[in-house]
Structures are given as C-alpha cells and as structure tokens.
Amino acid sequence: HVPKDKNLPGTQCPVPYVIVADAAFPLKTYLLRPYPGSVINGDIQKQVFNYRLSRARRVSENAFGNLVQKFRIFFRSIKSLPENVDNIILTTCILHNYIKDNILI
C-alpha cells in the first residue's frame, strides 16, 4: 500500500510516493525502475536516469542495512499497525543518529 500524494514542503505541489526498484520488478505507477538496456540505445538522458536511480537504490539499501545491523526488529516482518510501524522506523532512525553523533557505536 503506497501512501497518497503529499505536497512538497512549503508548496501546494502534490507529489506521489514512489518505490525505487531494480529491473526485476514489474512496471507499476508507484515503482521507479531503470530503463532496459534495449530501450536506451545511446540515449544519454536515459543513461543518466538509470545511473541516478541506481545510486538512490544503493543509498537506501545501505541505510536500511545499517538499521538492520543495529536493530534486531528489522530481521523479520514487523507485526504491528501501519501507523506504529512508521513510528518504529522513525524511532530507530533517530536512535541510530543519536548513537552515531555521540560516538557510542
């Protein structure tokens, strides 16, 4: 379930939530996935899009990997209400940053 569109901060411009995925996922309106190699055909804009999408996916995978290493709750599915899951994830991010900033890692 993807959340409804939300305005960018300080604007009235609604922007959809999307999930960054790789080519293994099906094409959906809420999924951003790279252009297949057969479609690129030397198109620089598509190559740049694929590169930036790949970087975004790697950054999110690395960030989640850091959380998984520190907080065992992410080793399995979280069995809780969606609004509680949002709070759990936000809390672990805050705790991670606090620990990192205070050199407790």
C-alpha positions as MATLAB code, in Angstrom:
seq = 'HVPKDKNLPGTQCPVPYVIVADAAFPLKTYLLRPYPGSVINGDIQKQVFNYRLSRARRVSENAFGNLVQKFRIFFRSIKSLPENVDNIILTTCILHNYIKDNILI';
ca = [
       0.000    0.000    0.000;
       1.545    3.254   -1.169;
       0.573    6.459    0.683;
      -1.474    9.118   -1.091;
       0.257   12.023   -2.842;
       1.633   14.667   -0.497;
       2.554   18.312   -1.073;
       6.225   19.174   -1.100;
       7.157   21.230    1.989;
       6.241   24.893    1.520;
       4.290   24.278   -1.692;
       0.896   23.250   -2.947;
       2.514   20.823   -5.393;
       1.333   17.251   -4.719;
       3.969   14.619   -5.407;
       3.331   10.872   -5.482;
       5.220    8.460   -3.276;
       7.286    6.002   -5.290;
       9.385    2.950   -4.573;
      12.830    2.747   -6.154;
      13.277   -0.732   -7.596;
      15.506   -2.646   -9.959;
      14.648   -4.200  -13.309;
      13.391   -7.417  -11.673;
      10.195   -5.670  -10.557;
       7.137   -5.234  -12.793;
       6.328   -1.829  -14.230;
       3.794   -0.129  -11.930;
       2.747    3.507  -11.478;
       4.290    3.613   -7.998;
       7.581    1.885   -8.949;
      10.605    3.650  -10.398;
      12.745    1.144  -12.236;
      15.558    1.551  -14.757;
      15.122    1.599  -18.497;
      16.033   -1.776  -20.022;
      19.312   -1.795  -21.955;
      17.466   -2.450  -25.221;
      15.497    0.804  -24.838;
      18.442    3.094  -24.046;
      20.105    2.954  -27.490;
      22.688    5.618  -26.635;
      20.086    7.985  -25.119;
      22.152    9.990  -22.618;
      19.088   11.132  -20.628;
      18.004    7.528  -20.078;
      21.550    6.525  -19.116;
      21.714    9.379  -16.586;
      18.276    8.422  -15.232;
      19.403    4.810  -14.778;
      22.632    5.894  -13.083;
      20.868    8.228  -10.642;
      18.146    5.697   -9.911;
      20.808    3.082   -9.214;
      22.575    5.439   -6.802;
      19.304    6.197   -4.992;
      18.595    2.475   -4.645;
      22.089    1.762   -3.302;
      21.862    4.617   -0.774;
      18.527    3.347    0.545;
      19.808   -0.258    0.660;
      22.904    0.847    2.596;
      20.855    2.941    5.027;
      18.456    0.080    5.674;
      21.399   -2.306    6.022;
      22.801   -0.070    8.776;
      19.483   -0.140   10.629;
      19.177   -3.925   10.283;
      22.657   -4.406   11.759;
      21.838   -2.327   14.834;
      18.166   -3.074   15.476;
      17.034   -6.694   15.522;
      13.402   -5.714   14.950;
      14.214   -5.456   11.222;
      15.344   -9.102   10.950;
      11.748  -10.162   10.278;
       8.397   -8.655    9.326;
       7.115   -6.153   11.878;
       3.740   -7.334   13.114;
       2.072   -4.067   14.069;
      -0.384   -1.478   12.787;
       0.962    0.606    9.865;
       0.972    3.817   11.928;
       3.022    2.039   14.605;
       5.472    0.732   12.011;
       6.056    4.313   10.828;
       6.870    5.308   14.417;
       9.137    2.295   14.922;
      11.145    3.090   11.794;
      11.383    6.798   12.638;
      12.449    5.999   16.204;
      15.191    3.626   15.082;
      16.483    6.266   12.644;
      16.587    8.847   15.441;
      18.314    6.401   17.801;
      20.847    5.471   15.119;
      21.698    9.142   14.507;
      21.919    9.853   18.240;
      24.275    6.929   18.782;
      26.362    7.923   15.756;
      26.580   11.588   16.799;
      27.582   10.673   20.339;
      30.193    8.120   19.228;
      28.520    5.244   21.038;
      28.860    2.907   18.056;
];
